[in-house]
Amino acid sequence: MTRTTPPRPIDVEALFPELGAYRGTTTRLHPRPGRPQVSESSVGGPMLWPADEPWPLCGEAHGRGRGRRPENVRRYRQVLATAWARSQDPGPTAEERELLEELHREHRIPGASETDPLPMIGLAQLYRRDVPDLPIGPEGCDLFQVFWCPFNAHGPGRYDLELHLRWRRSWEVGEVLTAQPQPLVVGSDGFVPEPCVLHPEQVATYPFAGLLPEDLCARLDAWDEAQEEAARSTDGQCARPIGYQYDLSIPPGWRVGGFASWHATDPYPMDCQTCRTPMHLLLTIDSSEWDGGSGSWRPLEERNLTTHRRATPTAVTVGRFGELNVFACPADPGHPHRWGIQ
């Protein structure tokens, strides 16, 4: 089933014609629960990984001997979804609540060391044939794979993510690894993705306002303020106004290419650490497909469905329900990637 982004509530280029010079495209991935195959682009699906190639491991020293079992995380979600899907008396029964409590329990791994090899979780794989805005990888690679460590325990502050990003030529993979490793426990539920098929859709997008020329940014800010003022009614009630940031520029959700949103921090340089070239956004991993501020991007095919759980199909959580932006060097795709959380 396709997913279609509704037309924008306002033609922003009609209001600000100079934005046409900055227009770009981004591919909304629209991940939705399914049963992806190894030969398909997916979130949380099986990875096209050679049987004779070592699986990505996290070797950085941090706690990894206590957490929730991945199989229990998935079972917990299934039980809860089934309980709330019942037409009569929806919600968990007393027996189901008891099971949910048990599934939510943390477990300890006896004798676990802080440096034991820890299998990373296969988060996503993207074939260039499926995703219009996915660039060609180094040496003609057509497949981009993303893994992450299931613990927020990296970097100087010990709260950062650790990713493993791999480009490969899919046609060179022979025998595929079928029993793909997974960690015994994870630091939180949000590291365990639900298997999702993708429904890629290319849409227009515009840069974050703070990165546009100063005069244009000031005019956009003034227009946003005027929209907010007009939305306030005399009785004190306030309808949600249309805004450049949430309705007209950068779509929410998982997507490839386009522009990064800097809504949580001021924009900062994201330059290649090898050649100092300004990097381009490669992939956004988002905690939700839309929220109260970005609901105008909700696909037409889902506008009449209940919102509950529809906006979080992957069950992935980035930081405090934010988004993870992965950047690539446009001068040389073989240069190391960088990433940041918003």
mmCIF file of C-alpha atoms in Angstrom, residues 135 167 270 272 277-283 326-333 335-338:
data_model
loop_
_atom_site.group_PDB
_atom_site.id
_atom_site.type_symbol
_atom_site.label_atom_id
_atom_site.label_comp_id
_atom_site.label_asym_id
_atom_site.label_seq_id
_atom_site.Cartn_x
_atom_site.Cartn_y
_atom_site.Cartn_z
ATOM 1 C CA PRO A 135 23.132 8.596 -3.125
ATOM 2 C CA TRP A 167 27.861 0.448 2.456
ATOM 3 C CA MET A 270 28.617 19.492 10.320
ATOM 4 C CA CYS A 272 33.619 16.215 7.025
ATOM 5 C CA THR A 277 33.602 19.731 3.175
ATOM 6 C CA PRO A 278 30.140 20.662 4.559
ATOM 7 C CA MET A 279 28.269 17.380 4.859
ATOM 8 C CA HIS A 280 24.811 16.574 3.467
ATOM 9 C CA LEU A 281 21.987 14.891 5.335
ATOM 10 C CA LEU A 282 21.910 11.203 4.445
ATOM 11 C CA LEU A 283 19.276 9.715 6.769
ATOM 12 C CA VAL A 326 23.206 10.922 9.830
ATOM 13 C CA PHE A 327 25.407 13.015 7.525
ATOM 14 C CA ALA A 328 27.645 12.010 4.619
ATOM 15 C CA CYS A 329 30.459 13.740 2.753
ATOM 16 C CA PRO A 330 29.301 14.808 -0.742
ATOM 17 C CA ALA A 331 32.898 15.023 -1.969
ATOM 18 C CA ASP A 332 33.732 11.411 -1.099
ATOM 19 C CA PRO A 333 31.055 8.975 0.190
ATOM 20 C CA HIS A 335 34.752 9.413 4.204
ATOM 21 C CA PRO A 336 33.476 8.653 7.726
ATOM 22 C CA HIS A 337 29.898 9.679 8.489
ATOM 23 C CA ARG A 338 28.831 11.942 11.324
#
